[in-house]
XYZ file of C-alpha atoms in Angstrom:
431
model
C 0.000 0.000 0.000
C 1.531 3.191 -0.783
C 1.682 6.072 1.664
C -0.218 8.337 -0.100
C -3.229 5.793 -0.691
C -5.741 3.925 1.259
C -6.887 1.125 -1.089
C -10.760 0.188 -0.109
C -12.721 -2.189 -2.154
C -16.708 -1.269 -2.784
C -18.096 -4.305 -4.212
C -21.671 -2.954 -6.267
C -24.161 -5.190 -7.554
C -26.272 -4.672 -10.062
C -29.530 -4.631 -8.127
C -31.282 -4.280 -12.135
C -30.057 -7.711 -13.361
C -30.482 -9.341 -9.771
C -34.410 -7.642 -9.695
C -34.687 -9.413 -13.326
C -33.480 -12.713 -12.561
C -35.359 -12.715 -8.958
C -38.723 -11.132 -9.585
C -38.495 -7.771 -7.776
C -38.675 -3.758 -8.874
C -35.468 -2.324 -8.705
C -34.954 1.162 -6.826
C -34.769 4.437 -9.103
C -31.306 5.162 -6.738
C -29.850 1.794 -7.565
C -28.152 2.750 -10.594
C -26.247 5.839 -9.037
C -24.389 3.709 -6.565
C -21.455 4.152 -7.854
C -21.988 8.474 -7.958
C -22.610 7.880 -4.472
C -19.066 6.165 -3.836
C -17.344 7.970 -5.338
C -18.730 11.866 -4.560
C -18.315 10.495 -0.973
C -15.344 9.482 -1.241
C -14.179 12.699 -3.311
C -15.656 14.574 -0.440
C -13.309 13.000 2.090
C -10.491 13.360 0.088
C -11.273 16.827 -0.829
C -11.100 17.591 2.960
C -7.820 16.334 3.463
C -8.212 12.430 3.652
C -7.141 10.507 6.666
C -4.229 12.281 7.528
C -3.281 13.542 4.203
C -3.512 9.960 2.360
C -6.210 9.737 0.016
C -8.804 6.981 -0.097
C -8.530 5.047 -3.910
C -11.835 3.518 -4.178
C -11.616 0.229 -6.453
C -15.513 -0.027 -7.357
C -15.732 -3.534 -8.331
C -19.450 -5.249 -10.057
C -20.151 -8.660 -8.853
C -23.458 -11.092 -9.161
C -24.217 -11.770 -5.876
C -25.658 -15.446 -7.404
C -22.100 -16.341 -8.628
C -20.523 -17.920 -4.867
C -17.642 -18.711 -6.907
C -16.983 -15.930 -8.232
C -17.319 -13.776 -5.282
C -15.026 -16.123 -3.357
C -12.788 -15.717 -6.493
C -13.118 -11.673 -6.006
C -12.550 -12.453 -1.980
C -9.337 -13.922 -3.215
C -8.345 -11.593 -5.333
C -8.407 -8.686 -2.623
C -6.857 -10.219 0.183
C -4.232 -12.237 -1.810
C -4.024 -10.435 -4.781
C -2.066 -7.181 -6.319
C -2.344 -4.443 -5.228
C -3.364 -5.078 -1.508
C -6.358 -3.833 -0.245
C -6.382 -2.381 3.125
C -10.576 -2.659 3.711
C -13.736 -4.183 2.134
C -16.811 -1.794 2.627
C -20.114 -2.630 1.602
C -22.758 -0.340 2.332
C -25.704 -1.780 0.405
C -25.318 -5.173 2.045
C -25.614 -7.331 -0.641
C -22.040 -9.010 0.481
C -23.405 -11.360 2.237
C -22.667 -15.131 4.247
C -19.658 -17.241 3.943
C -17.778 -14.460 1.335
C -18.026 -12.493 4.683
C -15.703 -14.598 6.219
C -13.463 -14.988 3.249
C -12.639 -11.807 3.467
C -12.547 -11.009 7.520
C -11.781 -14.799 8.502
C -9.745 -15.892 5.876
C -7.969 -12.945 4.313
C -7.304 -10.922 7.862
C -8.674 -8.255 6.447
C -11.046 -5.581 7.537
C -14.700 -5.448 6.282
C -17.744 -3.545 7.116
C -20.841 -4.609 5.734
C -24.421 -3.774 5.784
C -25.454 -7.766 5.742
C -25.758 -9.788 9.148
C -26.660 -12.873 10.630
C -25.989 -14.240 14.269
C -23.361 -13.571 16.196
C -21.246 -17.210 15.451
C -19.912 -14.882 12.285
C -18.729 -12.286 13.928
C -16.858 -14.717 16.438
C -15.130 -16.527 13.639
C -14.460 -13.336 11.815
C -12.958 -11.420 14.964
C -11.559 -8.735 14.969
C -12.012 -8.304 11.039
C -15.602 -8.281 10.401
C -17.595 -5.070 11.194
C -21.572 -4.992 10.847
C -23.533 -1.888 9.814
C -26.582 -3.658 10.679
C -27.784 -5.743 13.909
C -26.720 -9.027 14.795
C -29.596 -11.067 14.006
C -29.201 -13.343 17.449
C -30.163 -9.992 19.090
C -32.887 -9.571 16.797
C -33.993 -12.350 17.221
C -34.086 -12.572 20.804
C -35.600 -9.047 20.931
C -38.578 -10.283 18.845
C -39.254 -13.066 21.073
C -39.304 -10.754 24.105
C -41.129 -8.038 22.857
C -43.800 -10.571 21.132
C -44.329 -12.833 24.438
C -44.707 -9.202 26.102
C -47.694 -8.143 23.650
C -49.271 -11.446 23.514
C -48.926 -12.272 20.293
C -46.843 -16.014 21.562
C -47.491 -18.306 24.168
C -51.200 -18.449 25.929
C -52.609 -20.696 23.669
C -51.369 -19.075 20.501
C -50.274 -21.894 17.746
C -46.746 -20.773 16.106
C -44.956 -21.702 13.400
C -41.533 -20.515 11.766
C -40.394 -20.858 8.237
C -36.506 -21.169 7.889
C -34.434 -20.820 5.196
C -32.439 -24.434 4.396
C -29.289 -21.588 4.307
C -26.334 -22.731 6.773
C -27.202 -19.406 8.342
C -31.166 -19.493 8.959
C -30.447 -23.178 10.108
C -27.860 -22.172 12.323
C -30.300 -18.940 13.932
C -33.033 -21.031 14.065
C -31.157 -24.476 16.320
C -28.855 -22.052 18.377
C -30.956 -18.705 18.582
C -34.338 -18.720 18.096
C -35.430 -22.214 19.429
C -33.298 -21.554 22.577
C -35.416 -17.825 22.903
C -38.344 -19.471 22.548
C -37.968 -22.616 24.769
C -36.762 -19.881 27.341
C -40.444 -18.218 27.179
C -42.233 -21.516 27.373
C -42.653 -22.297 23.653
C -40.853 -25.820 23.101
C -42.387 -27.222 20.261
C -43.311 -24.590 17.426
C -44.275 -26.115 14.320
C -41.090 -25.599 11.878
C -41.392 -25.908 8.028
C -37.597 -25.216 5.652
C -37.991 -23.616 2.590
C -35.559 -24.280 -0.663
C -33.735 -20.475 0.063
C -31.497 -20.637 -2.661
C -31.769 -17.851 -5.043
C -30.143 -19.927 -8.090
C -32.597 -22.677 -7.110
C -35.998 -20.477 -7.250
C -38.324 -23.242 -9.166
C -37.806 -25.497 -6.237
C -38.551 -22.130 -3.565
C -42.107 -22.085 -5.578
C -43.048 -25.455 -5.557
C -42.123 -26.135 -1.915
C -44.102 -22.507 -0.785
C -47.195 -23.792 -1.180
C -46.467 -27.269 0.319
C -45.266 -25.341 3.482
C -48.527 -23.014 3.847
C -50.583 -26.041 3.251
C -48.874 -27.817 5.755
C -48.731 -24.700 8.453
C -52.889 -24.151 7.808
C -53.077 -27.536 8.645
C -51.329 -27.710 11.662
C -53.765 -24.683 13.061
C -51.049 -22.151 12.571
C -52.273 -18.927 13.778
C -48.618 -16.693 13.864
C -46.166 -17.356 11.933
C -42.117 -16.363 12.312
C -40.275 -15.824 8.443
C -36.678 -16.670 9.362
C -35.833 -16.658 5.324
C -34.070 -14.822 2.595
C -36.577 -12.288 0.329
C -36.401 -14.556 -2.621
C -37.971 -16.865 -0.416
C -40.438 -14.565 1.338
C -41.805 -13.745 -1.911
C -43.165 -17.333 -3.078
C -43.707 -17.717 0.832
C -46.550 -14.988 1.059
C -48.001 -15.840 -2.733
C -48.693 -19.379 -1.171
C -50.551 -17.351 1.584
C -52.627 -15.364 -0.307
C -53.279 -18.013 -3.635
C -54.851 -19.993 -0.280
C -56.201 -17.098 1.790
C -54.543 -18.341 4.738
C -53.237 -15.213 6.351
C -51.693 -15.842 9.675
C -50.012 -12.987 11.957
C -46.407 -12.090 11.005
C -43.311 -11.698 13.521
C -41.714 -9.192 11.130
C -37.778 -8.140 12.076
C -34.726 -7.217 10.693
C -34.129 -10.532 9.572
C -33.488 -10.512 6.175
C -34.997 -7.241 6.350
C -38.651 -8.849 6.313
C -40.547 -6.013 7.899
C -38.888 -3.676 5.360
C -39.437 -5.546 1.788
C -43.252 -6.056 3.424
C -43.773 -2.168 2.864
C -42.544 -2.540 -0.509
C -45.358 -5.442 -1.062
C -48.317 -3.716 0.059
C -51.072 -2.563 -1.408
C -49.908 -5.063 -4.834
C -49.406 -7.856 -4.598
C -49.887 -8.949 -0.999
C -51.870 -7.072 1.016
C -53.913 -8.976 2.900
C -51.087 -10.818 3.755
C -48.980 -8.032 4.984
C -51.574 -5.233 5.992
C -51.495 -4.574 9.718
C -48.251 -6.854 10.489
C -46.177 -5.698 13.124
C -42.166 -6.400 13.754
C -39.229 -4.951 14.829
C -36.635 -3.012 13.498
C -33.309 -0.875 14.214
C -33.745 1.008 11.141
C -35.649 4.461 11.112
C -38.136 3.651 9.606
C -41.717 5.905 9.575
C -39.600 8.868 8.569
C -40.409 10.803 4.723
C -37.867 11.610 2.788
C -37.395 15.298 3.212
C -35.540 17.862 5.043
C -38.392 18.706 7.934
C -37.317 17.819 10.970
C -36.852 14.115 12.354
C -39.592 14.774 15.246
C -42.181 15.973 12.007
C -40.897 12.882 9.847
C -38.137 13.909 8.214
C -34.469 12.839 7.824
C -32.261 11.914 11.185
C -29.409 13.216 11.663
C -27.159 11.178 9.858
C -28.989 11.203 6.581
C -29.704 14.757 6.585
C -26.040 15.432 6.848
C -25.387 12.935 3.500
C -28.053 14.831 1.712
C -26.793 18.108 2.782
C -23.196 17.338 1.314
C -24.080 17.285 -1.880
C -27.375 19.224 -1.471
C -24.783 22.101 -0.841
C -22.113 21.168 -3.748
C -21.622 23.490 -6.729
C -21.418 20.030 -8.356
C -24.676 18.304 -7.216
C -24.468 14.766 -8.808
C -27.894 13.093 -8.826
C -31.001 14.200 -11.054
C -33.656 15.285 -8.921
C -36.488 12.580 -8.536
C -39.873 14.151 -10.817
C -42.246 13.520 -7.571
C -40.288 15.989 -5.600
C -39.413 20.101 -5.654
C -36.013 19.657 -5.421
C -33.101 16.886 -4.924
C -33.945 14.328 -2.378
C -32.108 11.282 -0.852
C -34.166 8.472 0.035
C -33.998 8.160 3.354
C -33.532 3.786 3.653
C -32.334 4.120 0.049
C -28.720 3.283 -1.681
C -27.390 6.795 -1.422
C -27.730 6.869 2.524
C -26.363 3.127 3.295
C -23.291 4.093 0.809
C -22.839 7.241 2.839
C -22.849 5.349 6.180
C -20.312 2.441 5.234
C -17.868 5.273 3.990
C -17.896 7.665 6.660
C -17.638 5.096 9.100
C -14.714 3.403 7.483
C -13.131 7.415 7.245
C -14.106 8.075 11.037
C -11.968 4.571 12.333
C -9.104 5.448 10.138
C -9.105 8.832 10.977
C -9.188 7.794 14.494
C -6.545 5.133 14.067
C -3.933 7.874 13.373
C -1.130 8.432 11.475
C 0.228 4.813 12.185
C -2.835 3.358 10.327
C -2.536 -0.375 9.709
C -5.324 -3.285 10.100
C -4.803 -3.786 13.847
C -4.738 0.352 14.666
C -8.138 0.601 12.710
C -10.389 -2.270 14.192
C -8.842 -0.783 18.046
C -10.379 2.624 16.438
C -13.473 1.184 15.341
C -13.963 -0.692 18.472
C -14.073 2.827 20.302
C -16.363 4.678 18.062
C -20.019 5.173 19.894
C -23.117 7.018 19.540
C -21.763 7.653 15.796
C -24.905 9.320 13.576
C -25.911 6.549 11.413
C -28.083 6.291 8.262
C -30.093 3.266 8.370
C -30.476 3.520 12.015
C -30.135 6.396 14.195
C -26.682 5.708 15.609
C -23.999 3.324 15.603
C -22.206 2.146 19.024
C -19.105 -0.249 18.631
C -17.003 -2.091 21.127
C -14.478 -4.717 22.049
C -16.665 -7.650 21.274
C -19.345 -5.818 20.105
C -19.327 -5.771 16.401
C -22.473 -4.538 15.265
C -23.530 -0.944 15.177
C -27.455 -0.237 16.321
C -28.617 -0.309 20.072
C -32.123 0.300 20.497
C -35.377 -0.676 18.525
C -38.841 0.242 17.438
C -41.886 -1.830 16.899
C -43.798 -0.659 13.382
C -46.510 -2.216 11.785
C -47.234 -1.897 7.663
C -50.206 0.008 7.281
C -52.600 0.401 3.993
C -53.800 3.580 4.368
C -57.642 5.159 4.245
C -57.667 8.550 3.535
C -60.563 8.657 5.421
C -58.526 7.944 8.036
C -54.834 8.924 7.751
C -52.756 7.119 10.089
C -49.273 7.812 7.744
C -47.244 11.360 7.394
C -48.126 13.339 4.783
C -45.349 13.767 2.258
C -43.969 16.731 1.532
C -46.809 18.063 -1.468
C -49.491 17.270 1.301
C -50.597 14.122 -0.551
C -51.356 11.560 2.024
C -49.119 8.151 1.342
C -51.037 5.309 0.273
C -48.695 3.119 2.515
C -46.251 3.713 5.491
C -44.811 2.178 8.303
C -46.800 3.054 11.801
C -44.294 3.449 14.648
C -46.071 1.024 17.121
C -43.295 1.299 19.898
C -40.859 3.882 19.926
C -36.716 3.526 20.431
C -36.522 0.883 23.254
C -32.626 -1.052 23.955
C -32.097 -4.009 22.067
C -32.458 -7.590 24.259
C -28.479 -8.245 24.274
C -28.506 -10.970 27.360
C -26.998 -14.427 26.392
C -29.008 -17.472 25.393
């Protein structure tokens, strides 16, 4: 690594091709991901970079499909010529073993948006860095906080669906089953579901087998501990039967946040009125009135006012709104995060930067203004950034009787998420 440079790898997927090949709408900020890195980055080294060295971003397109080939990418980076100092992914798309390739494997620092229980950041110590929560906490969290409200336990007949992923196995034996058996639930009804997204004709022939089987069973709440290409065929099976149990939504796999993007079309009935948890800030609009009105946190406001502010504003404005907007759980924002908190642990690490100097800096960085979620608190063994949670619930909305924030035209939204229970700490005791 040269002393002038900080070589980081941003690994971008094309969220266009994967939206094609998976069955999904793609978001209108996906495609200026790579704008995003790199006026970001520009901006850092603009202001000096970490200690005069400048950050060289190698943007790097992978399919996210392709395990060999992002192993093969993993390989290149941490083996390879010229050496990377970092791996930051801030869309998240990064995701399970090629984690620990790069953190486990290769020794080398990553922070990623991506998660799963806590067993990955043990085997990736002191390397691997989460943006988002560790799902065991989740987890947990949404056992306690469902037992709480009633919606488990006391007669109530649950079932989970897990992904047949080495990681929703793994959350479901070690994590979830423990939670629940903890709370008095010790025999849920458990159905796996084909979670493969190369394999997605077997996903939508075993869907249907598994709400069948569920309905059967007297089912009446259901857990989704699976990937979104398998929550998808998951809730048409629901609603081609009209069996519509209660959902424990979370941020696993981000299942209370692809349910907004589901309702009114297709699902609705399936997803109307579900409830889960979440560390992400969701419930907000994305415009600049303040956070306590609905508007951006923070964090995000100080992304979009970078480049709100910059004689050389990069992104189009979107049609729907006045002027040039950020969306406020979109691409722009989670890029933003990942690379100031990468500059923020260098910057901290000090002039001597090298791999061991920045984890010890990362490790010390709390109550740091996140995007995603409101702010970011690392430690020595604590590896993932959010601390506290809300409770939401999706929400089709009557005009008739608004329960959502009106945007910033005054036109009520047709959907939102309703905050059901505001920031609360995050259930972080041991199994």
């Amino acid at each position: 690594m040269r002393r002038d440079t900080i070589n980081v790898v941003f690994p971008v997927v094309n969220l266009s091709e994967l939206s094609d090949q998976l069955g999904f709408a793609g978001d209108p900020e996906d495609a200026q991901q790579v704008t995003a890195i790199n006026f970001y980055v520009k901006q850092i080294n603009d202001d000096g970079g970490i200690h005069g060295r400048k950050i060289h971003a190698i943007i790097t397109d992978y399919d996210p499909t392709d395990e060999a080939g992002m192993r093969a990418l993993c390989k290149q980076w941490t083996e390879g010529t010229p050496p990377v100092f970092a791996v930051v992914d801030g869309l998240g798309a990064w995701t399970g073993d090629n984690e620990l390739c790069i953190a486990q494997e290769g020794h080398t620092p990553f922070i990623g948006e991506w998660t799963t229980v806590t067993d990955w950041t043990t085997k990736g110590s002191p390397y691997l860095w989460w943006l988002g929560p560790d799902q065991a906490v989740i987890l947990h969290t949404l056992v306690a906080w469902a037992h709480s409200a009633g919606d488990i336990g006391d007669g109530q007949k649950l079932g989970i669906v897990a992904g047949d992923r080495a990681s929703d196995q793994l959350a479901l034996n070690e994590y979830l089953l423990p939670f629940l058996k903890a709370v008095g639930i010790r025999h849920p009804v458990v159905e796996t579901l084909a979670s493969d997204p190369t394999d997605s004709a077997t996903t939508a022939s075993e869907a249907p087998l598994v709400a069948q089987r569920l309905r059967a069973a007297g089912v009446t709440v259901v857990i989704p501990l699976v990937p979104f290409n398998a929550l998808f065929p998951y809730l048409q099976a629901e609603t081609t039967q009209q069996y519509f149990p209660r959902l424990l939504l979370s941020d696993y796999e981000s299942t209370i946040g692809i349910g907004l993007g589901l309702v009114p079309v297709p699902y609705e009935k399936a997803l109307d009125g579900q409830e889960g948890v979440t560390v992400e800030t969701l419930g907000g609009i994305d415009d600049d009135r303040p956070e306590a009105k609905g508007g951006y946190d923070t964090g995000v406001r100080s992304c979009f006012d970078s480049f709100r502010t910059s004689p050389t504003y990069p992104f189009p404005a979107p049609p729907v709104h006045p002027g040039p907007w950020i969306e406020e759980q979109g691409p722009i924002a989670s890029w933003c995060q990942g690379i100031r908190l990468f500059a923020e642990a260098a910057q901290k690490a000090g002039r001597n930067l090298n791999r061991r100097s920045f984890v010890e800096a990362l490790a010390s960085i709390e109550n740091y203004p996140g995007t995603l979620s409101p702010t970011l608190s690392y430690g020595t063994g604590k590896f993932y950034g959010p601390t506290e949670f809300r409770v939401v619930r999706i929400h089709t909305n009557d005009p008739s009787h608004n329960q959502c924030i009106n945007n910033y035209q005054g036109r009520v939204q047709a959907t939102c998420w309703v905050v059901v229970q505001n920031w609360t700490p995050l259930v972080t005791s041991d199994r």
